[in-house]
GROMACS .gro file of N, CA and C in nm:
model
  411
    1UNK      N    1   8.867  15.449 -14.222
    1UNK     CA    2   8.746  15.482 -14.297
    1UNK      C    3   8.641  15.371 -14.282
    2UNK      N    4   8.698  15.216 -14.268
    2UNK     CA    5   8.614  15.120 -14.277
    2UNK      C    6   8.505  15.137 -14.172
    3UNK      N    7   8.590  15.162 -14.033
    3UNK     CA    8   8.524  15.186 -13.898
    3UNK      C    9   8.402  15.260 -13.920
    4UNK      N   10   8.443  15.356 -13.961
    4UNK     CA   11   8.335  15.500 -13.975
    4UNK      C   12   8.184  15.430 -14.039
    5UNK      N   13   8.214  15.361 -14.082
    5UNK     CA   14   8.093  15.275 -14.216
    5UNK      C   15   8.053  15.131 -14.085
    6UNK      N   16   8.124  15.087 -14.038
    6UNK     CA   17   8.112  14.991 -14.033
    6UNK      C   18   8.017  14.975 -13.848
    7UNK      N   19   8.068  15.048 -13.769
    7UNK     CA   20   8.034  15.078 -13.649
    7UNK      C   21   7.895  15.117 -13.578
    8UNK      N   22   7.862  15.239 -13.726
    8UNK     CA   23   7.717  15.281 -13.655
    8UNK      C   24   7.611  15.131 -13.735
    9UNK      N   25   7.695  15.056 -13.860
    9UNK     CA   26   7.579  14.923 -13.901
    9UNK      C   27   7.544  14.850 -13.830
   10UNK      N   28   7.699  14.816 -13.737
   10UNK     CA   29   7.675  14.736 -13.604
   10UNK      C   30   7.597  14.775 -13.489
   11UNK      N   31   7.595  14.902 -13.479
   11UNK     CA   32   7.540  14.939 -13.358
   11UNK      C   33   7.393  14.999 -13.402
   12UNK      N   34   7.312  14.989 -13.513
   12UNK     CA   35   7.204  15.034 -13.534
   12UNK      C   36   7.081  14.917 -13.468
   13UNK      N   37   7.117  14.832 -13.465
   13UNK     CA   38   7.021  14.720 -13.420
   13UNK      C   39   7.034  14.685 -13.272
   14UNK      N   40   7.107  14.723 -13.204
   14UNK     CA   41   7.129  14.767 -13.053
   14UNK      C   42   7.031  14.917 -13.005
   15UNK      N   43   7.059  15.007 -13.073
   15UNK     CA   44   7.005  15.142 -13.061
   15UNK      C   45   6.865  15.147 -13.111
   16UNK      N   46   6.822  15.050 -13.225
   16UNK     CA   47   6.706  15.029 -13.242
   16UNK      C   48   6.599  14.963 -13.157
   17UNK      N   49   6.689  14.910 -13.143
   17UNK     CA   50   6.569  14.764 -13.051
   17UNK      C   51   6.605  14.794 -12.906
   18UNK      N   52   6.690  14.863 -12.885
   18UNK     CA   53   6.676  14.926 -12.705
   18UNK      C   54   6.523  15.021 -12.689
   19UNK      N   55   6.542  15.177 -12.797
   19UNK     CA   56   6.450  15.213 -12.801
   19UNK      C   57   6.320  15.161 -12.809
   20UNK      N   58   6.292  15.071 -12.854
   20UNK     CA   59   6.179  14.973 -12.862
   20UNK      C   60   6.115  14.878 -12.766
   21UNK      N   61   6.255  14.859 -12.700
   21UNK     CA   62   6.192  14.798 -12.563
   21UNK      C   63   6.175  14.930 -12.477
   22UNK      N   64   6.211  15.000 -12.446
   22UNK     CA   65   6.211  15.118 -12.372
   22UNK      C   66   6.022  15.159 -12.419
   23UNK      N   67   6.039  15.165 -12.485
   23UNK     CA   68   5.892  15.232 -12.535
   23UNK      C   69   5.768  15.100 -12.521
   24UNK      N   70   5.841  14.957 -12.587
   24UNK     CA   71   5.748  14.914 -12.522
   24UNK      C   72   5.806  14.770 -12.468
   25UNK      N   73   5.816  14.788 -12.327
   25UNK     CA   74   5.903  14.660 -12.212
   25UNK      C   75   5.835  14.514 -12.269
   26UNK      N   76   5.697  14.534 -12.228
   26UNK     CA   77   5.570  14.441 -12.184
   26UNK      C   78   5.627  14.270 -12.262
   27UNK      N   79   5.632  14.252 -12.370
   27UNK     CA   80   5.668  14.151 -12.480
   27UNK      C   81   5.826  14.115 -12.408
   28UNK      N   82   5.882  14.196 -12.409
   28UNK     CA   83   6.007  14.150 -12.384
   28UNK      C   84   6.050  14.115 -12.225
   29UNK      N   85   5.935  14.144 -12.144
   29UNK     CA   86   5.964  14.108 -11.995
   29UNK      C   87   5.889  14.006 -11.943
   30UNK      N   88   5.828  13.945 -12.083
   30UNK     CA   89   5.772  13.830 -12.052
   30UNK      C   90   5.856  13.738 -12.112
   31UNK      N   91   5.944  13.778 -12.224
   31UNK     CA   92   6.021  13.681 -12.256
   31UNK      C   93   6.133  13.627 -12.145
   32UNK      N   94   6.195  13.750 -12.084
   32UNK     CA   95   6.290  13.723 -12.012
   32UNK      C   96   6.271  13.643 -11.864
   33UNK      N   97   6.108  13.684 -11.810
   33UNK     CA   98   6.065  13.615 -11.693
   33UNK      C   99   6.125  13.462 -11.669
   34UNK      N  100   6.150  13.361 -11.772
   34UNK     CA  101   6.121  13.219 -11.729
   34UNK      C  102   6.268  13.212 -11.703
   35UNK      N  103   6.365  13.311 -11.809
   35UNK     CA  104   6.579  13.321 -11.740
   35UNK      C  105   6.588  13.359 -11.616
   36UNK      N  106   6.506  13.467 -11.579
   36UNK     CA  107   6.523  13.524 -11.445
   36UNK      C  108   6.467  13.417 -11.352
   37UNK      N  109   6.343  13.347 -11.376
   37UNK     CA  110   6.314  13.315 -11.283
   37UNK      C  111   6.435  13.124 -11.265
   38UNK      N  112   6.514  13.107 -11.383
   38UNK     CA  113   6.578  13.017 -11.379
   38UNK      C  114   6.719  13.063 -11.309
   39UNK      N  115   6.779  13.190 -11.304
   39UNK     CA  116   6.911  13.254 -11.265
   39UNK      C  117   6.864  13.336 -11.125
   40UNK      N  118   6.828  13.439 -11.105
   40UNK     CA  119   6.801  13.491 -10.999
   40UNK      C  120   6.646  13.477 -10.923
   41UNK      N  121   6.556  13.396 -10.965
   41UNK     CA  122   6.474  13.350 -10.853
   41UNK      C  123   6.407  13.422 -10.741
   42UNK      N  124   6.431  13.378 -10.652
   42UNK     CA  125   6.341  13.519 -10.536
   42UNK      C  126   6.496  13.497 -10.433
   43UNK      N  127   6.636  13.518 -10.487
   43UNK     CA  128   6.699  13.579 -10.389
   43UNK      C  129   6.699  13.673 -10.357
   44UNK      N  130   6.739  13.739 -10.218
   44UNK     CA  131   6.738  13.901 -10.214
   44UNK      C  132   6.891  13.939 -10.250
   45UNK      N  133   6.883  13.977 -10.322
   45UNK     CA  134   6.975  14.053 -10.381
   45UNK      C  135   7.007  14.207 -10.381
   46UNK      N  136   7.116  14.255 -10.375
   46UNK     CA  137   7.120  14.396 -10.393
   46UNK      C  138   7.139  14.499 -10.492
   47UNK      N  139   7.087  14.426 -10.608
   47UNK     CA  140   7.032  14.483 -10.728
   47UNK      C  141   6.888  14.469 -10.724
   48UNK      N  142   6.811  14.511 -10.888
   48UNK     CA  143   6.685  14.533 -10.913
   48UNK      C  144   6.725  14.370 -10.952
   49UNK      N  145   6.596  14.318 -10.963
   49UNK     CA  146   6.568  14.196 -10.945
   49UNK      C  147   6.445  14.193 -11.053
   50UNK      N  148   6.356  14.260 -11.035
   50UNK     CA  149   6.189  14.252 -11.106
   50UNK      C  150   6.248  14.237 -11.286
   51UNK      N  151   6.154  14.146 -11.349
   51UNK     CA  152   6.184  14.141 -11.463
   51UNK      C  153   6.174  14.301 -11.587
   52UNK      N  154   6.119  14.323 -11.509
   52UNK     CA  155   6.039  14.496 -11.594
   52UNK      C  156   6.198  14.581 -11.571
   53UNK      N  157   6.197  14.594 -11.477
   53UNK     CA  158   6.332  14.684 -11.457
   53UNK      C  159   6.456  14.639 -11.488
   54UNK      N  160   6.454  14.536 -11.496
   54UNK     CA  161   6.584  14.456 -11.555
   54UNK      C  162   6.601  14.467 -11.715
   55UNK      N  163   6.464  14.459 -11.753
   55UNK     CA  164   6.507  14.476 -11.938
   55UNK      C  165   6.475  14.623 -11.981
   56UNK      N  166   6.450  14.689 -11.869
   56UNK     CA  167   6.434  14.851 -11.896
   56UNK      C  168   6.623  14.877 -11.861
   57UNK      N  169   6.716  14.827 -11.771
   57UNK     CA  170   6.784  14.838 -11.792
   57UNK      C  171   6.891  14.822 -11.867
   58UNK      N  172   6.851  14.648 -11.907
   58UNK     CA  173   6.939  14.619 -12.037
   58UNK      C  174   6.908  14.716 -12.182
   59UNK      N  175   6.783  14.738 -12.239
   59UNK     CA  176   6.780  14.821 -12.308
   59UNK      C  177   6.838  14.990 -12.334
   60UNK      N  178   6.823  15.037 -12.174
   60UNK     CA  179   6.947  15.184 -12.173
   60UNK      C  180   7.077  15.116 -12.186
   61UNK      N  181   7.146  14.999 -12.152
   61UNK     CA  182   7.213  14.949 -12.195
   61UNK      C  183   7.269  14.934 -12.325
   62UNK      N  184   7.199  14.849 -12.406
   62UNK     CA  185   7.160  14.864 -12.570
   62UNK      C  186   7.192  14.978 -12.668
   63UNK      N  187   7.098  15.092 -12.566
   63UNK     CA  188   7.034  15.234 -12.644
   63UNK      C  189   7.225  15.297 -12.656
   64UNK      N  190   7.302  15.343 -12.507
   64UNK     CA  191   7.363  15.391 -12.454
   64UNK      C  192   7.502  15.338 -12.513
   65UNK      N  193   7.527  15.234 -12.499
   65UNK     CA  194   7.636  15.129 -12.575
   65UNK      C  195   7.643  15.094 -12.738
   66UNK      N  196   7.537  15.135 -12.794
   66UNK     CA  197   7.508  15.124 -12.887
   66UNK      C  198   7.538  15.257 -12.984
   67UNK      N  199   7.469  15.332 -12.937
   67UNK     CA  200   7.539  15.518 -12.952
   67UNK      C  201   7.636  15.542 -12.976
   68UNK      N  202   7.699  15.499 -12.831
   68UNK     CA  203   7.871  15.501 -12.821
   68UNK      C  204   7.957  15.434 -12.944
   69UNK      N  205   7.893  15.347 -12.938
   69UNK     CA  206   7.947  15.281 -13.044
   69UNK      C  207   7.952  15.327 -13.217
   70UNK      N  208   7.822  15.346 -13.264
   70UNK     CA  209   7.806  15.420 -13.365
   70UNK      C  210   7.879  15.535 -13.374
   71UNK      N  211   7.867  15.632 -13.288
   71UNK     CA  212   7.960  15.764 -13.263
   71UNK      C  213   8.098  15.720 -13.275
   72UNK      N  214   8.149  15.567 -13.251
   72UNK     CA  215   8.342  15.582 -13.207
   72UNK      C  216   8.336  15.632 -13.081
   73UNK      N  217   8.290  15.655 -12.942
   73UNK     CA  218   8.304  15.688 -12.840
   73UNK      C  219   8.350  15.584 -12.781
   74UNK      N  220   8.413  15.544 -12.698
   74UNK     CA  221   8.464  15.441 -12.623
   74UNK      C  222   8.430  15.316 -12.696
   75UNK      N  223   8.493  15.307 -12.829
   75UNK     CA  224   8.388  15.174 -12.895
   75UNK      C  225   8.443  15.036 -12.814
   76UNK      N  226   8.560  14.995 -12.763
   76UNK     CA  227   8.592  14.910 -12.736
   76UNK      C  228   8.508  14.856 -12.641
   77UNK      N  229   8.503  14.928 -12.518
   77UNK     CA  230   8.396  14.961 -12.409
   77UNK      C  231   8.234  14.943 -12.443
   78UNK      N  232   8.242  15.037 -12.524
   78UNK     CA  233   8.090  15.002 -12.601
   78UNK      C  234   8.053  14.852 -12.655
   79UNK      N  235   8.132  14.805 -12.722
   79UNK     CA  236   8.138  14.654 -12.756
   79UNK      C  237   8.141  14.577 -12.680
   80UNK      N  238   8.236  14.595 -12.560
   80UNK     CA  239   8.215  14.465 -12.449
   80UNK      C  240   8.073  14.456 -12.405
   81UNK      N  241   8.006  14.580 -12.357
   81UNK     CA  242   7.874  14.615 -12.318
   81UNK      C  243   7.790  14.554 -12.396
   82UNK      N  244   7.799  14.580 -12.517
   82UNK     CA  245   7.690  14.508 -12.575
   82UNK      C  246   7.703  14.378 -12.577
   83UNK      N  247   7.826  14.261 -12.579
   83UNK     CA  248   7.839  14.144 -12.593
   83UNK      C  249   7.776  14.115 -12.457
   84UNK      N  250   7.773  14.218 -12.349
   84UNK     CA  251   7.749  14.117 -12.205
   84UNK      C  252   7.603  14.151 -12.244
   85UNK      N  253   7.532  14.186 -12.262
   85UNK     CA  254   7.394  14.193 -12.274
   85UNK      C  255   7.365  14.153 -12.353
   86UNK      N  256   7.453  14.115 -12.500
   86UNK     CA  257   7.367  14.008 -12.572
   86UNK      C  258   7.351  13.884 -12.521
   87UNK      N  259   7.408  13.840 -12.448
   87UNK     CA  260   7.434  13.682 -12.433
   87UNK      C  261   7.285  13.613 -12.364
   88UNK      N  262   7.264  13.713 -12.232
   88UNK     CA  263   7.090  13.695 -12.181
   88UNK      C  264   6.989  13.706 -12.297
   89UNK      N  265   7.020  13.806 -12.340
   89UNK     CA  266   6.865  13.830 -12.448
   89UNK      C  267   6.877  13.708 -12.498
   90UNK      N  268   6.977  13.721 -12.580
   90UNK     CA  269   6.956  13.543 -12.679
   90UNK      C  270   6.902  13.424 -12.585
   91UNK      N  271   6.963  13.417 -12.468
   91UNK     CA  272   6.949  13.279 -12.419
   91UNK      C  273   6.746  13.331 -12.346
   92UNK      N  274   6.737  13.434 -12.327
   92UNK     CA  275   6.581  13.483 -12.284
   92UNK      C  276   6.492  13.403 -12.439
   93UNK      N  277   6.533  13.514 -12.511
   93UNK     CA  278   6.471  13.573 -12.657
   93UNK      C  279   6.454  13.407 -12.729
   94UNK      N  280   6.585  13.354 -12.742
   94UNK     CA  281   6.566  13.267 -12.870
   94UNK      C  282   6.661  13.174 -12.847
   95UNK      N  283   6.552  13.113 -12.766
   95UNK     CA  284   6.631  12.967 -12.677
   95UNK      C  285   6.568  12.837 -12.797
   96UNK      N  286   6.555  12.818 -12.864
   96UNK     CA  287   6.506  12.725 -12.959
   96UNK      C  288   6.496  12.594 -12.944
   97UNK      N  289   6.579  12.531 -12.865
   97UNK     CA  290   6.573  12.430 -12.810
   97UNK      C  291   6.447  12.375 -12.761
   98UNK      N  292   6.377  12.519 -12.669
   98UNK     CA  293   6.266  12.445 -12.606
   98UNK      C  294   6.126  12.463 -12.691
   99UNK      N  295   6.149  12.483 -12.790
   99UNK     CA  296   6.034  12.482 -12.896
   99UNK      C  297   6.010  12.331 -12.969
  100UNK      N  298   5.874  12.340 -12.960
  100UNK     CA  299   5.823  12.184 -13.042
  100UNK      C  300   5.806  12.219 -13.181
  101UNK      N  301   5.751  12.326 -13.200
  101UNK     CA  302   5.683  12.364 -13.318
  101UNK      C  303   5.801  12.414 -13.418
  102UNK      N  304   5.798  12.292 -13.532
  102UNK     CA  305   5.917  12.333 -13.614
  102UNK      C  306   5.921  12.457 -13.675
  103UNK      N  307   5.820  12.511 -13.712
  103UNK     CA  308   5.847  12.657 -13.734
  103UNK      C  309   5.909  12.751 -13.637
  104UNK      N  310   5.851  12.738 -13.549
  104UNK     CA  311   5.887  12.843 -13.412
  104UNK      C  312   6.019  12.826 -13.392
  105UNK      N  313   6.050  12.677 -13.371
  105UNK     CA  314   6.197  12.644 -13.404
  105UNK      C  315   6.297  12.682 -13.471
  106UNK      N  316   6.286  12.650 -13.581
  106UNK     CA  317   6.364  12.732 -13.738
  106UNK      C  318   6.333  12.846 -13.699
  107UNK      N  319   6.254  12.964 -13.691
  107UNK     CA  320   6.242  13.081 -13.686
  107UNK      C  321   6.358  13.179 -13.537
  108UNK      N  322   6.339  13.087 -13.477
  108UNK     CA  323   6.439  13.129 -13.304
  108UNK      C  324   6.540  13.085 -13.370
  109UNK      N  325   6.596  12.981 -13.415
  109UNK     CA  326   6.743  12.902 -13.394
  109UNK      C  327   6.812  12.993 -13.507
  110UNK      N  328   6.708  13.091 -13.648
  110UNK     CA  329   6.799  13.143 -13.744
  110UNK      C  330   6.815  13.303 -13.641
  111UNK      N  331   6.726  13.342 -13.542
  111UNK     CA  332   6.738  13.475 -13.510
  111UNK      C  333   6.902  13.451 -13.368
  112UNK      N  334   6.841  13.328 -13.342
  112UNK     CA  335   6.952  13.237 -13.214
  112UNK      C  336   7.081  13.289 -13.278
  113UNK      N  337   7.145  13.202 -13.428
  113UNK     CA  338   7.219  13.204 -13.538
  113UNK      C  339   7.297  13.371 -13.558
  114UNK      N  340   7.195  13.445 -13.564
  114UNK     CA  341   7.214  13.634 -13.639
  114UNK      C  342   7.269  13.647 -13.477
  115UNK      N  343   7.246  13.650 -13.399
  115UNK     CA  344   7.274  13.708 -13.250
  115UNK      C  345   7.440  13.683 -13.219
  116UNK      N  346   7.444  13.497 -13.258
  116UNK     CA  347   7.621  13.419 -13.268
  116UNK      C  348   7.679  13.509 -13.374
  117UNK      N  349   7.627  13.603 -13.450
  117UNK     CA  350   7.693  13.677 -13.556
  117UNK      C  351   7.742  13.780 -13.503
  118UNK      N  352   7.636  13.839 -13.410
  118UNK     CA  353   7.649  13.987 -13.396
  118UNK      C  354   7.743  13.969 -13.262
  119UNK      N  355   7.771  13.882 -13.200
  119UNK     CA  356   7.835  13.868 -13.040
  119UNK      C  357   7.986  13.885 -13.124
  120UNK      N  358   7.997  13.778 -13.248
  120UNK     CA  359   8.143  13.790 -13.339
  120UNK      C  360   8.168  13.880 -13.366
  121UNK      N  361   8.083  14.006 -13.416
  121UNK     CA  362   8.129  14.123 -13.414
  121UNK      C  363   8.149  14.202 -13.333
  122UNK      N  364   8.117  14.202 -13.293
  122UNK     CA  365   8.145  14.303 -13.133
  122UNK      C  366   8.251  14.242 -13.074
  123UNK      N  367   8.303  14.117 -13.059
  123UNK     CA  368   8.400  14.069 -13.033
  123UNK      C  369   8.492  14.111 -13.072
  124UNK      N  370   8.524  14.111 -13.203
  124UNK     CA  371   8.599  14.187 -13.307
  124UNK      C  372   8.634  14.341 -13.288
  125UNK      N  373   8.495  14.417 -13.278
  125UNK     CA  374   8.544  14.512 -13.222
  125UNK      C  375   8.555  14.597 -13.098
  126UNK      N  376   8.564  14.500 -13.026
  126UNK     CA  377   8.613  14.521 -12.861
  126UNK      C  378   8.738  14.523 -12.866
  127UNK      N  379   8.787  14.413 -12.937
  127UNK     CA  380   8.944  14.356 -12.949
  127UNK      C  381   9.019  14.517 -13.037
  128UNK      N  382   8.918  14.563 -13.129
  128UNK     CA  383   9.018  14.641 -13.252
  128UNK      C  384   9.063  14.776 -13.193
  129UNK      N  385   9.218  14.735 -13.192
  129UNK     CA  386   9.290  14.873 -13.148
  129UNK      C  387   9.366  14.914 -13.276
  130UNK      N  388   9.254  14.882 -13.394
  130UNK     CA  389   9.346  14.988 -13.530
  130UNK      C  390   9.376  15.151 -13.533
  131UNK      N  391   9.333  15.214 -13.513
  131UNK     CA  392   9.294  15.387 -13.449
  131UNK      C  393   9.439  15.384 -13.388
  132UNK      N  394   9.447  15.345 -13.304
  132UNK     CA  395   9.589  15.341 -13.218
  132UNK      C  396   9.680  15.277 -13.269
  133UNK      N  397   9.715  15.224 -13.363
  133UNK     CA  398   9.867  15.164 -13.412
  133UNK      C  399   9.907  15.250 -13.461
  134UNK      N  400  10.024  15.273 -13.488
  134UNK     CA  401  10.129  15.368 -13.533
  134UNK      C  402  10.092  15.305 -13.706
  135UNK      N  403  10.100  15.365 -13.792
  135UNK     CA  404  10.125  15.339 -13.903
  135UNK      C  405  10.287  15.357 -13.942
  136UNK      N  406  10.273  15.230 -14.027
  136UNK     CA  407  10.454  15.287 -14.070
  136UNK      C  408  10.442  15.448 -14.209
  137UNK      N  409  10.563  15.488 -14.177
  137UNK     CA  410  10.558  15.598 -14.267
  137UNK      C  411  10.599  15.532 -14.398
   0.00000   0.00000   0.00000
């Protein structure tokens, strides 16, 4: 029963904020530009590479994994997915470190903070194979 309650809470802020970048990239593909251009650079690679298409994909990502998740569809699956795509956003999104401005600072390092929360949960329930244990009679 907990699951049922507990799954689509986790996964509403994935499904939210995918849709949002989806609708609008622009903000968020400027955030991610300075990771990309620190991790993949101008190799040629045989993936998409461009920053626009990359967070249009992490977001169907988000949207898609996030669903799943809320629904109980492959949640385990769904959870790993979202932990691998949280880990860029945060380090894109709310790198805090490189902020001078103590506000800007405090403001990234508590959203930095909520993100180390939400990776714990999903951790949690990547790992949870309660559904499948036998209960004793």
């Amino acid at each position: 029963m907990l699951r049922r309650i507990a799954r689509p809470l986790l996964a509403w802020v994935f499904v939210s904020g995918g849709i949002d970048t989806l609708r609008h990239p622009a903000g968020r593909v400027e955030l991610a530009r300075p990771l990309l251009d620190k991790t993949i650079g101008d190799r040629s690679l045989p993936v998409p590479t461009d920053p626009e298409t990359l967070v249009k994909i992490d977001a169907l990502v988000k949207t898609g994994a996030g669903l799943a998740l809320g629904f109980g569809k492959c949640p385990r699956l769904a959870a790993l997915l979202l932990a691998a795509s949280l880990v860029p956003t945060t380090l894109a999104g709310h790198s805090y470190w490189e902020h001078d401005d103590e506000a800007s600072r405090a403001t990234h390092r508590i959203h930095f903070d909520k993100n180390l929360a939400l990776l714990g949960g999903l951790l949690i329930a990547a790992l949870d194979k309660g559904e499948n244990r036998k209960r004793p009679s």
